[in-house]
Each structure stands twice: as structure tokens, then as C-alpha cells.
Amino acid sequence: MTEEYTFEGYAWYSREFEIPEEYLSKPCFLYLERTRKTTVWINNINKGSQNSLCTPHIYNITGSLHSGANTVTILIDNTDYPTKGGHMTSPDTQTNWNGITGKIELQIYNPVYLGDVQIYPDIHTKSVRIVSRIEGADGGVLKVSAEGIGKENKHCAPGKQFLLTNNNILIDYPLGEDALLWCEYHPNLYKLKLELMRDGFVVDNKEVIIGLREFKAKGDKFTINSRKIFLRGKHDGMIFPETGYAPTTVSEWIKVFKIAKSYGINHYRFHTCCPPEAAFTAADIVGIYMEPELPFWGTVTDEGDENHNKEEQEYIVNEGFLILKRFGNHPSFVMMSLGNELWGSKERLNQILKMYKEFDNRHLYTQGSNNFQFSPVILENDDFFCGVRFSKERLIRGSYAMCDAPLGHVQTDMPSTAKDYDDSILPPIQSQEIGVDSSKTIEVQYGMGIKKVSISPEDELIPKIPVVSHEIGQYSIFPNYAEIDKYKGPLKARNFEVFRKRLEEKGLLDLADKYFKCSGKLAVSCYKEELEAAFRTKKLAGFQILDIQDFNGQGTALVGILDSFMDSKGLITPEEWRTFCSDAVLLARFDRYNFIAGQDFSAHIELCYFRDIPLNTIDFSWTLKEGRKTLKSGCLNISDFKDDNYINIGSINFQMPDVSVMKELTLILRIDSLNIWKTYPLWVYPKNVVLETERVNIFDSISCEALRLLEKGQNILIVPRIDRLGNKVKGFYCTDFWCYPMFRSISENMNKPLPVGTMGLLINNSHPVFKYFPCKEYSTYQWWNIVSNSCSVIMDETADEFRPIIQTIDNFERNHKLGMLFECKVLNGKALVCSCDFNALVQYPEGKQFMFSIFKYVQSEEFRPEVFLSVSDLRRLLD
Amino acid sequence: MLKSIDLSGVWRFQLDKEKKGSDNPCPILFICREQLLIIKKAKKTKSTKLRI
């Protein structure tokens, strides 16, 4: 995203106002809900400066107003913050705007009034502890009452009066035995009314929206009100491209959360930012577990540490206290993180955690998200751990950037549904394996750059607190250029315009929509594989996906099934997404997707279940279908569960049908009583496929014999040795991680291997070459072994109309035309080129079937390439 | 709280890239309300009165 007009500097805002005479002598505060660094003048008298990025600026202007016109002038500076501010100020997300969002108001009080009010719920006594302070006097009477709000909560708590003898308020107010608790399923809220009375008159009143809830860590899971939950989290950088800033109205946030919830999300982790109050209020209403994060992405230091910036460090810590004080009453505010990918003093981090925990025990705390990267630690005061690995090899997510290799199982492993992270979280044999050599300096990714850090081996890290996998996914999708017109606000999709122009210059613009849809389908399947692995992992407490929504900064990371406006890209429906991202996920564990006819198929069926409705019995059914035709089916009924959350339903076993031609089948799992289902595609290939090699002229280069045959008008198949091809991109099934330009650049700077950077296949699947190898237009698991034993030829120099039969979709930076299978007329003959390793392919049923289909095609009348290539052009391609 | 008085509405506004002016308020040139959008428009519409 690009701001149409950027402004970083000092902006002055001023207006006149009048207030009724009777308020002139009262305590008065100027309230600026959300802003940058401010300095305020009232009637030309300086009232001070404030700099919180996360919480309101509140100026005491008591006694500064007079009758008639008053002038308020505010200088807002969006430069030189005490800290960089992460996604509170980043141009990558909500932009570094200048101004004030939300409420701008004068708040006037009686001379005696209630100060800050903090509410501490206790679900065991069904009461709340009210902590506040009387300003302007000592003592009084506090009348307290509470009534349920919303459709579900009609409960009212009886009013009660408390005699106060000094200005400190600390009282416990019972809501009653039948008070309702707050959770994601039943976000029951109460309006707590406080009336401060003196001498029989109400001098102040306050209403606070509260929820009775207890959010705890218990073993490897979080609990809400003593019930275990699993966090299905979403990263959020507060991306609102229509305005360039986070909304401050509850209705706008409700809309956002409801969309997220329709995709199974129950948790928001705000990356280096804290949302406005409206977001917490909306999350209270919708039922979302919120985790704001301090606006810090750097190194935490203490006095005496190298490069210690006292002002910045104090600012960050204070910002945390302000967040807790301002938003801590919201029941949805359950967790807090000290920052993103922090380094520095572990002692100081531990101290900060301790201070926050002592200050506010309503939330759980973590030292940060993915701190210390390759060498994470768990601190004494950590309530939970959020990261991507426990050592270099103990990985807990499916994909990584090349500079952070080793890569993840979704990127490197032959597809199966067997992967989980339990052994990575808790190794069965706790070895001394540590991912790094003894004490040394290594380079790590640090934001969008790199950083040198010293690490030393420590004992193997065994978590005894809940583990949340950090920023999982990041599967890249080609841009949808139709989105450009949606940017009608201050932000423009200049990035998209640049990418589109590059594609146009390569003569491929007409394929943009297919690139988008095919890469999108691949990304969806990668997300499915990764999310299922998370749901299979019994020792995981949750995940934070990056993201269901596009992230338009940091090089442009189009990783969402929703665009940056939270609108669907049309790649998958919420209902289908929820089959692998919800509170009840049916899972089949099996070791591969491709089978030979008659082979045994075996799968273990599990249910990951975190709904709040206890299960008594499970009636599970399965069917194996070819199109609409049911081939096999069965059911399992169980009623005795050892575990309430990870339920072993049983095994299904059957023999694959004895097909004479290749078939794609669908395994459907279902529990109707829970209204959940799941589908897996399976491929079955005929037995005894005979490759008619002797009937096909196969060459690995354009040899003299090949030319002779072409001259004679014959057909040839060229299968170049992929290790000898120079003009190529390596075959890589998984779509690119995050975005190519960013991690290409980081890898280059770290002198590490570059990412492959491709985004799956675009297949002309109606082409007759696929007569015996039917397929979709996009990558599916029948292609995994084929792609992994292939490369794609860079065909940029060929005519625009020359399109490979199988294209590999390149990223938006390079926009290469990449061909894995293409055909052409040469001399008087015809050539089909397939840049796969046939010696490897023949070992797999799907590879052999693909070769079979190719061989049949080359011999057929249907082999009729349209484009002519000269011998020299073809040689250039295959050099 | 006894009373809140909404101060959103019409504000005078001026950009000042150079002068932080911590002692005295800067003279104000023109009027706006929606700060973020207006700031971005401001460079094109300098000295134009805007009312949102």
C-alpha cells in the first residue's frame, strides 16, 4: 500500500469552543482517544505533552477555561517517536498517520468524582473486586449494581451500597450464584453501574462493561473458566486500507471479528500494536480472545547493557502499564506480549513480566512472540510460550523462510496427513541436540533486515507451559489485480500497479487471473495441511496464523484467503475452511495420497474437539466416492473417551478399487450430530502400467539424431537432464513463503541460498496430453513427486502466444514464463519437452502414469503443436 | 462523569514540516475535520477551506 500523500512532521489543529458557565470551575479533562505525540495549548497556555501510541492522551485542563470562546490548539508530531512503534506506526500496515482518531472531547466532573476504576472478576465467588479512588474528597457511599446486557444475558445482580471511609475503594461485589460467565461461546457481559454518593446526592457515576471470566494456563493448554480451549489465532497488523488507520467504532470491529470468526478464528494476536478500545469492546461482544503486544520489535536492554536507550526502554514498559490500565477491564483482553522477535536481556524481560503480573493478574503474559529465534528460552515469569521452534531442528510450524532453514514439512515433505509437532515440543528422548554449535555468533533475520547475535547452548528446552505456534502459514498467493480498484481511500495499490506492469511487459498479463486462482488453490491446500498438523498436535495450545488476510507491507505478502479488506478472494468458503479450522476438526491420519489399484488404504480417525458441549457418543461415518458414486463406506460408534479434546475414533481400512484408468477419489468423513465433515482427495492408478518407451523417440538433448527425425517430420519427446539445464528454476511444489522480494533480499544479504520463489502450477488441463492423467488446473498432490523431480525452463524469450502446457507460476517480482511441459513444431516434425527426471518419476505410481499419458500423447494424432520454434530457439531454451 | 462535550467537528489545520514550535502555537491556515484523510489531501489542496 502506498499513501497517496504522505506527511511526516508537525501538524497543528485548533478550534474554538464554549462551555456552559456552570462547568467552568469543575475538574475538566481534554480526551484524545488515539493519536501520536501531542502538545496541547488551551487559550495559548501550554498544558504539556504526551506520547502514548496505544492509549488515549488525557490532559487535565481544570481551571484553564473561561466564559465565551476558548481555543484549543494541538500540535501532533508523527516523527521521532520514543520507539519505532512496530505496526502502530509502520507504513506496512496502518501507516504513520498524523491526527486524532476516535473521541475528541472534554470530560467534565463534579469536584468529587470516581477516578480510574479497575474490575477484577472472580468466577469462583461470582463476584467482582472493584478498585478505584475517590478524587476530591475522602469517603462517601458507593452504590453498585449490575445488569446483563445482550440477548443471552438477562441476569441482574441486586444493588448494594458500600460505605467508604477514605478515598481508596476496594470492595467485592457479588453478582449472585446465577451470574453468567464470559467465554467465546457465551460472551455474557454485564453493565456494572457505580454511583458515588455524598450527603445523599449522587456526585458521580460510572458504567463499566465487564465479563466474569478466568483465563489461565494449565499444563499445556489454556483454560477459560476452568475449561480447556485451543487458540485458533490470527495475526493482526491493523490493516485497514480504506482509511489507513484502525477504526474506533465498535460496529466496524464487530464486522471484522465476525468475518474472522466465520473462518474459525477465536483469537487475535496484534503484532507490535494495541487496537483501540472499540476493538476490545467488539471482542467482548463477539467472543474473541485478544492479545495486544507492546509496540516493540527490537532489543530489550537494562542499565549497563550495550546500546541501552533508557528513554525508549522506559517508554515501552510504561506503554504496557498504560495498556493494562486502560483496557484491562475487558474480558476479551486475556493475554499480552512484550513485543515481536525480541532480543536482549532475558533478566530484564523476566523483570518486566513480573512487574506486569503483579500489576494486573487478569491476563497471561509472554516475553514476546518468537523471541531469540533459533535459541528460544522460557523465562520464570512466562505464562505461555509463543515461537516457531525449540531448537534449530525442533520445528513447530509448517513453513519457514529460506534464510531461516531448515524449511517446514509443508515445504519439504511428501504430502501425508501424519505430521504433528508433539515430538518437537516434547522430544521422546531428550538429547543434547541443540540447533547451534557451542557459543558463537550467527546471523538471523531481524525485521526486514539481518542481525548478528551471540548464542550459547543451553539445556534442551522442555516447555511446561502452553505453547502457541507463531505466525504459521505465510503461503503466498499471486496478486489479484482486480483489487486495485478497491483502494479508493488515501492508500493506493501502487505495488499492484507495478507488479501488473511487470507482468504485462512479460506478455503474460492475460494469465494474471489464472495465476491468482491457481496459486490461491495451492495456498489453501498448504494452509489445510499446516492447520491440520496443528490440530493433530496434542501438546500445542494454539496457533497464530499469518494470515487469513493479506498483508500489504514488507514487500507485499499476499498470504490471505481474504484480501486486505477482509473480503473473500473466492478461493474457499468459510464453511469449507472451518473443516480444518474450528473447534471441532475431524482428522484422518494416513501416509500418502497416491495409490496403486488394489493397494490397502488405512487411516486413523481422530477428532480434535474443544467445543463447550460435552460429548457422550460419537457416530462417525465415512464414504469413499468417485464423483457422486459411493465406492465404499463405513461407520464407527464410540462412547468411551479417554481424552475430552483429542478423541481416537478408530481406524478405517479398505482396498483401493481395481481401476483400469486413473481416478481421483474423495474420502469424506462426517459426524452429523456435530455438523462437521472433512474431505481428502485420493488418487488411484491402474496396476501394471506399461510404458511404451520403444515406440517413442526420446532424447535428452537436441542431438543430430533428433534433428534428423524432426527433419523427416517425426515426433520426438525431449526429456532434458535437469542437472544440465542452465536456463531453469528448480521444481518446488509448495507456494512461496511470505513474499519473494523480501526474503530474496534477506537471503542475499545473509549469503544464504535464495528461495525458489514459485507459486505452483498452472495446467492446461483440457489438453489431450492429460487424457490418461486427468488433473485440475492447479497443483494437487498427484503432482508433488513430479514437481519435486523437475525443473521449469525459463521461456521469457519466446513469443507471447507460446504458452507451456504446464506452467510454473512465478512470483510477481520476476514474472518468468516457466515451462515444465511444452510442445512446438520444429523443422518438419513436432517436439514435446518435459523437464522432469523420468528415472525418478517412474518409481512413483503418479509419475509413471504421467509418463504413460505423455507417451500415449506423443504417439497420437492429437499431438498437434501450434507454435513453431526454430532449432536455435529450442536449443537456447534447453541450454 | 458529569458531562462530556464533543470537540470533533470543524478544526483549523496547518502542516508545519519544519517548525516544532513548542513555545507558541503556529498560525493556522485552513479548516478540516477528518485529520488523516485531510492531511493527505492537504498537499494538493493547500489553502483551500475544507469542511467534512
mmCIF file with all atom_site columns, C-alpha atoms in Angstrom, chain A residues 130-254:
data_model
loop_
_atom_site.group_PDB
_atom_site.id
_atom_site.type_symbol
_atom_site.label_atom_id
_atom_site.label_alt_id
_atom_site.label_comp_id
_atom_site.label_asym_id
_atom_site.label_entity_id
_atom_site.label_seq_id
_atom_site.pdbx_PDB_ins_code
_atom_site.Cartn_x
_atom_site.Cartn_y
_atom_site.Cartn_z
_atom_site.occupancy
_atom_site.B_iso_or_equiv
_atom_site.pdbx_formal_charge
_atom_site.auth_seq_id
_atom_site.auth_comp_id
_atom_site.auth_asym_id
_atom_site.auth_atom_id
_atom_site.pdbx_PDB_model_num
ATOM 1   C CA . ILE A 1 130 ? -13.817 -3.024  42.386 1.00 0.00 ? 130 ILE A CA 1
ATOM 2   C CA . VAL A 1 131 ? -10.685 -0.977  42.836 1.00 0.00 ? 131 VAL A CA 1
ATOM 3   C CA . SER A 1 132 ? -10.885 2.755   42.428 1.00 0.00 ? 132 SER A CA 1
ATOM 4   C CA . ARG A 1 133 ? -10.245 6.021   44.127 1.00 0.00 ? 133 ARG A CA 1
ATOM 5   C CA . ILE A 1 134 ? -12.371 8.950   45.137 1.00 0.00 ? 134 ILE A CA 1
ATOM 6   C CA . GLU A 1 135 ? -10.915 12.160  43.813 1.00 0.00 ? 135 GLU A CA 1
ATOM 7   C CA . GLY A 1 136 ? -11.588 15.389  45.633 1.00 0.00 ? 136 GLY A CA 1
ATOM 8   C CA . ALA A 1 137 ? -12.759 14.027  48.992 1.00 0.00 ? 137 ALA A CA 1
ATOM 9   C CA . ASP A 1 138 ? -12.431 11.230  51.480 1.00 0.00 ? 138 ASP A CA 1
ATOM 10  C CA . GLY A 1 139 ? -15.258 8.788   51.894 1.00 0.00 ? 139 GLY A CA 1
ATOM 11  C CA . GLY A 1 140 ? -18.814 8.506   50.720 1.00 0.00 ? 140 GLY A CA 1
ATOM 12  C CA . VAL A 1 141 ? -21.224 5.799   49.741 1.00 0.00 ? 141 VAL A CA 1
ATOM 13  C CA . LEU A 1 142 ? -20.817 3.693   46.630 1.00 0.00 ? 142 LEU A CA 1
ATOM 14  C CA . LYS A 1 143 ? -23.958 2.173   45.148 1.00 0.00 ? 143 LYS A CA 1
ATOM 15  C CA . VAL A 1 144 ? -23.187 -0.751  42.908 1.00 0.00 ? 144 VAL A CA 1
ATOM 16  C CA . SER A 1 145 ? -25.484 -2.685  40.623 1.00 0.00 ? 145 SER A CA 1
ATOM 17  C CA . ALA A 1 146 ? -25.042 -4.834  37.550 1.00 0.00 ? 146 ALA A CA 1
ATOM 18  C CA . GLU A 1 147 ? -27.343 -5.942  34.791 1.00 0.00 ? 147 GLU A CA 1
ATOM 19  C CA . GLY A 1 148 ? -26.756 -8.371  31.993 1.00 0.00 ? 148 GLY A CA 1
ATOM 20  C CA . ILE A 1 149 ? -26.595 -6.971  28.515 1.00 0.00 ? 149 ILE A CA 1
ATOM 21  C CA . GLY A 1 150 ? -27.164 -8.608  25.184 1.00 0.00 ? 150 GLY A CA 1
ATOM 22  C CA . LYS A 1 151 ? -29.632 -11.227 24.065 1.00 0.00 ? 151 LYS A CA 1
ATOM 23  C CA . GLU A 1 152 ? -28.376 -14.081 26.178 1.00 0.00 ? 152 GLU A CA 1
ATOM 24  C CA . ASN A 1 153 ? -27.793 -12.396 29.473 1.00 0.00 ? 153 ASN A CA 1
ATOM 25  C CA . LYS A 1 154 ? -30.976 -11.234 31.220 1.00 0.00 ? 154 LYS A CA 1
ATOM 26  C CA . HIS A 1 155 ? -29.490 -11.655 34.657 1.00 0.00 ? 155 HIS A CA 1
ATOM 27  C CA . CYS A 1 156 ? -29.474 -8.696  37.017 1.00 0.00 ? 156 CYS A CA 1
ATOM 28  C CA . ALA A 1 157 ? -27.418 -8.571  40.175 1.00 0.00 ? 157 ALA A CA 1
ATOM 29  C CA . PRO A 1 158 ? -29.038 -6.931  43.182 1.00 0.00 ? 158 PRO A CA 1
ATOM 30  C CA . GLY A 1 159 ? -27.807 -3.460  44.015 1.00 0.00 ? 159 GLY A CA 1
ATOM 31  C CA . LYS A 1 160 ? -25.634 -2.968  47.040 1.00 0.00 ? 160 LYS A CA 1
ATOM 32  C CA . GLN A 1 161 ? -24.288 0.023   48.932 1.00 0.00 ? 161 GLN A CA 1
ATOM 33  C CA . PHE A 1 162 ? -20.819 0.280   50.385 1.00 0.00 ? 162 PHE A CA 1
ATOM 34  C CA . LEU A 1 163 ? -19.767 2.801   52.954 1.00 0.00 ? 163 LEU A CA 1
ATOM 35  C CA . LEU A 1 164 ? -16.393 4.296   52.144 1.00 0.00 ? 164 LEU A CA 1
ATOM 36  C CA . THR A 1 165 ? -14.361 5.828   54.896 1.00 0.00 ? 165 THR A CA 1
ATOM 37  C CA . ASN A 1 166 ? -11.445 7.119   52.886 1.00 0.00 ? 166 ASN A CA 1
ATOM 38  C CA . ASN A 1 167 ? -10.632 7.805   49.263 1.00 0.00 ? 167 ASN A CA 1
ATOM 39  C CA . ASN A 1 168 ? -9.416  4.319   48.404 1.00 0.00 ? 168 ASN A CA 1
ATOM 40  C CA . ILE A 1 169 ? -12.055 1.943   47.097 1.00 0.00 ? 169 ILE A CA 1
ATOM 41  C CA . LEU A 1 170 ? -11.519 -1.786  47.352 1.00 0.00 ? 170 LEU A CA 1
ATOM 42  C CA . ILE A 1 171 ? -14.744 -3.703  47.545 1.00 0.00 ? 171 ILE A CA 1
ATOM 43  C CA . ASP A 1 172 ? -16.054 -7.077  46.495 1.00 0.00 ? 172 ASP A CA 1
ATOM 44  C CA . TYR A 1 173 ? -19.424 -7.030  44.828 1.00 0.00 ? 173 TYR A CA 1
ATOM 45  C CA . PRO A 1 174 ? -21.253 -10.354 44.436 1.00 0.00 ? 174 PRO A CA 1
ATOM 46  C CA . LEU A 1 175 ? -23.121 -10.828 41.187 1.00 0.00 ? 175 LEU A CA 1
ATOM 47  C CA . GLY A 1 176 ? -25.029 -13.799 42.560 1.00 0.00 ? 176 GLY A CA 1
ATOM 48  C CA . GLU A 1 177 ? -24.829 -17.538 42.164 1.00 0.00 ? 177 GLU A CA 1
ATOM 49  C CA . ASP A 1 178 ? -26.708 -17.423 38.886 1.00 0.00 ? 178 ASP A CA 1
ATOM 50  C CA . ALA A 1 179 ? -24.362 -14.880 37.319 1.00 0.00 ? 179 ALA A CA 1
ATOM 51  C CA . LEU A 1 180 ? -23.287 -15.892 33.832 1.00 0.00 ? 180 LEU A CA 1
ATOM 52  C CA . LEU A 1 181 ? -19.690 -16.340 32.777 1.00 0.00 ? 181 LEU A CA 1
ATOM 53  C CA . TRP A 1 182 ? -17.976 -14.908 29.709 1.00 0.00 ? 182 TRP A CA 1
ATOM 54  C CA . CYS A 1 183 ? -16.289 -17.047 27.051 1.00 0.00 ? 183 CYS A CA 1
ATOM 55  C CA . GLU A 1 184 ? -16.054 -17.247 23.277 1.00 0.00 ? 184 GLU A CA 1
ATOM 56  C CA . TYR A 1 185 ? -19.319 -19.208 23.046 1.00 0.00 ? 185 TYR A CA 1
ATOM 57  C CA . HIS A 1 186 ? -21.284 -17.227 25.567 1.00 0.00 ? 186 HIS A CA 1
ATOM 58  C CA . PRO A 1 187 ? -19.846 -13.733 25.699 1.00 0.00 ? 187 PRO A CA 1
ATOM 59  C CA . ASN A 1 188 ? -22.066 -12.723 28.602 1.00 0.00 ? 188 ASN A CA 1
ATOM 60  C CA . LEU A 1 189 ? -21.466 -9.179  29.623 1.00 0.00 ? 189 LEU A CA 1
ATOM 61  C CA . TYR A 1 190 ? -22.656 -7.018  32.469 1.00 0.00 ? 190 TYR A CA 1
ATOM 62  C CA . LYS A 1 191 ? -23.067 -3.316  32.740 1.00 0.00 ? 191 LYS A CA 1
ATOM 63  C CA . LEU A 1 192 ? -21.629 -2.520  36.137 1.00 0.00 ? 192 LEU A CA 1
ATOM 64  C CA . LYS A 1 193 ? -23.052 0.737   37.463 1.00 0.00 ? 193 LYS A CA 1
ATOM 65  C CA . LEU A 1 194 ? -21.225 2.684   40.118 1.00 0.00 ? 194 LEU A CA 1
ATOM 66  C CA . GLU A 1 195 ? -22.804 5.672   41.817 1.00 0.00 ? 195 GLU A CA 1
ATOM 67  C CA . LEU A 1 196 ? -20.767 7.705   44.240 1.00 0.00 ? 196 LEU A CA 1
ATOM 68  C CA . MET A 1 197 ? -22.920 9.479   46.776 1.00 0.00 ? 197 MET A CA 1
ATOM 69  C CA . ARG A 1 198 ? -22.109 12.129  49.303 1.00 0.00 ? 198 ARG A CA 1
ATOM 70  C CA . ASP A 1 199 ? -24.567 13.739  51.657 1.00 0.00 ? 199 ASP A CA 1
ATOM 71  C CA . GLY A 1 200 ? -27.416 11.899  49.969 1.00 0.00 ? 200 GLY A CA 1
ATOM 72  C CA . PHE A 1 201 ? -26.591 13.196  46.478 1.00 0.00 ? 201 PHE A CA 1
ATOM 73  C CA . VAL A 1 202 ? -25.086 11.353  43.563 1.00 0.00 ? 202 VAL A CA 1
ATOM 74  C CA . VAL A 1 203 ? -21.833 13.164  42.798 1.00 0.00 ? 203 VAL A CA 1
ATOM 75  C CA . ASP A 1 204 ? -20.508 10.824  40.128 1.00 0.00 ? 204 ASP A CA 1
ATOM 76  C CA . ASN A 1 205 ? -21.443 7.714   38.285 1.00 0.00 ? 205 ASN A CA 1
ATOM 77  C CA . LYS A 1 206 ? -19.627 5.314   36.039 1.00 0.00 ? 206 LYS A CA 1
ATOM 78  C CA . GLU A 1 207 ? -20.627 2.394   33.891 1.00 0.00 ? 207 GLU A CA 1
ATOM 79  C CA . VAL A 1 208 ? -18.131 -0.313  33.129 1.00 0.00 ? 208 VAL A CA 1
ATOM 80  C CA . ILE A 1 209 ? -18.792 -3.249  30.801 1.00 0.00 ? 209 ILE A CA 1
ATOM 81  C CA . ILE A 1 210 ? -17.427 -6.367  32.429 1.00 0.00 ? 210 ILE A CA 1
ATOM 82  C CA . GLY A 1 211 ? -17.391 -10.111 31.986 1.00 0.00 ? 211 GLY A CA 1
ATOM 83  C CA . LEU A 1 212 ? -16.905 -12.792 34.579 1.00 0.00 ? 212 LEU A CA 1
ATOM 84  C CA . ARG A 1 213 ? -14.117 -14.954 33.314 1.00 0.00 ? 213 ARG A CA 1
ATOM 85  C CA . GLU A 1 214 ? -10.910 -16.628 34.359 1.00 0.00 ? 214 GLU A CA 1
ATOM 86  C CA . PHE A 1 215 ? -8.245  -17.201 31.725 1.00 0.00 ? 215 PHE A CA 1
ATOM 87  C CA . LYS A 1 216 ? -5.472  -19.478 32.922 1.00 0.00 ? 216 LYS A CA 1
ATOM 88  C CA . ALA A 1 217 ? -2.638  -21.673 31.799 1.00 0.00 ? 217 ALA A CA 1
ATOM 89  C CA . LYS A 1 218 ? -2.993  -25.256 32.890 1.00 0.00 ? 218 LYS A CA 1
ATOM 90  C CA . GLY A 1 219 ? -0.316  -27.660 31.770 1.00 0.00 ? 219 GLY A CA 1
ATOM 91  C CA . ASP A 1 220 ? -0.009  -27.461 28.025 1.00 0.00 ? 220 ASP A CA 1
ATOM 92  C CA . LYS A 1 221 ? -3.363  -25.712 27.469 1.00 0.00 ? 221 LYS A CA 1
ATOM 93  C CA . PHE A 1 222 ? -5.178  -22.504 28.210 1.00 0.00 ? 222 PHE A CA 1
ATOM 94  C CA . THR A 1 223 ? -8.419  -22.625 30.104 1.00 0.00 ? 223 THR A CA 1
ATOM 95  C CA . ILE A 1 224 ? -11.376 -20.311 30.131 1.00 0.00 ? 224 ILE A CA 1
ATOM 96  C CA . ASN A 1 225 ? -13.396 -20.706 33.300 1.00 0.00 ? 225 ASN A CA 1
ATOM 97  C CA . SER A 1 226 ? -11.547 -23.952 34.020 1.00 0.00 ? 226 SER A CA 1
ATOM 98  C CA . ARG A 1 227 ? -12.410 -25.452 30.603 1.00 0.00 ? 227 ARG A CA 1
ATOM 99  C CA . LYS A 1 228 ? -9.598  -26.215 28.181 1.00 0.00 ? 228 LYS A CA 1
ATOM 100 C CA . ILE A 1 229 ? -9.551  -24.279 24.944 1.00 0.00 ? 229 ILE A CA 1
ATOM 101 C CA . PHE A 1 230 ? -7.442  -24.253 21.819 1.00 0.00 ? 230 PHE A CA 1
ATOM 102 C CA . LEU A 1 231 ? -6.453  -20.891 20.383 1.00 0.00 ? 231 LEU A CA 1
ATOM 103 C CA . ARG A 1 232 ? -7.173  -20.558 16.694 1.00 0.00 ? 232 ARG A CA 1
ATOM 104 C CA . GLY A 1 233 ? -5.444  -17.275 16.337 1.00 0.00 ? 233 GLY A CA 1
ATOM 105 C CA . LYS A 1 234 ? -4.935  -14.700 13.681 1.00 0.00 ? 234 LYS A CA 1
ATOM 106 C CA . HIS A 1 235 ? -2.040  -12.314 13.412 1.00 0.00 ? 235 HIS A CA 1
ATOM 107 C CA . ASP A 1 236 ? -3.262  -8.783  13.001 1.00 0.00 ? 236 ASP A CA 1
ATOM 108 C CA . GLY A 1 237 ? -1.391  -5.671  11.973 1.00 0.00 ? 237 GLY A CA 1
ATOM 109 C CA . MET A 1 238 ? -4.462  -3.428  11.936 1.00 0.00 ? 238 MET A CA 1
ATOM 110 C CA . ILE A 1 239 ? -4.604  -3.201  8.172  1.00 0.00 ? 239 ILE A CA 1
ATOM 111 C CA . PHE A 1 240 ? -7.487  -1.030  7.059  1.00 0.00 ? 240 PHE A CA 1
ATOM 112 C CA . PRO A 1 241 ? -6.653  0.117   3.555  1.00 0.00 ? 241 PRO A CA 1
ATOM 113 C CA . GLU A 1 242 ? -9.781  2.165   3.079  1.00 0.00 ? 242 GLU A CA 1
ATOM 114 C CA . THR A 1 243 ? -8.678  4.650   5.721  1.00 0.00 ? 243 THR A CA 1
ATOM 115 C CA . GLY A 1 244 ? -5.093  3.829   6.655  1.00 0.00 ? 244 GLY A CA 1
ATOM 116 C CA . TYR A 1 245 ? -5.923  3.640   10.347 1.00 0.00 ? 245 TYR A CA 1
ATOM 117 C CA . ALA A 1 246 ? -7.684  1.303   12.740 1.00 0.00 ? 246 ALA A CA 1
ATOM 118 C CA . PRO A 1 247 ? -11.371 2.099   13.235 1.00 0.00 ? 247 PRO A CA 1
ATOM 119 C CA . THR A 1 248 ? -12.555 3.372   16.588 1.00 0.00 ? 248 THR A CA 1
ATOM 120 C CA . THR A 1 249 ? -16.160 2.303   16.336 1.00 0.00 ? 249 THR A CA 1
ATOM 121 C CA . VAL A 1 250 ? -17.439 -0.929  17.820 1.00 0.00 ? 250 VAL A CA 1
ATOM 122 C CA . SER A 1 251 ? -19.592 -1.742  14.801 1.00 0.00 ? 251 SER A CA 1
ATOM 123 C CA . GLU A 1 252 ? -16.619 -1.720  12.447 1.00 0.00 ? 252 GLU A CA 1
ATOM 124 C CA . TRP A 1 253 ? -14.674 -4.098  14.690 1.00 0.00 ? 253 TRP A CA 1
ATOM 125 C CA . ILE A 1 254 ? -17.681 -6.359  15.160 1.00 0.00 ? 254 ILE A CA 1
#
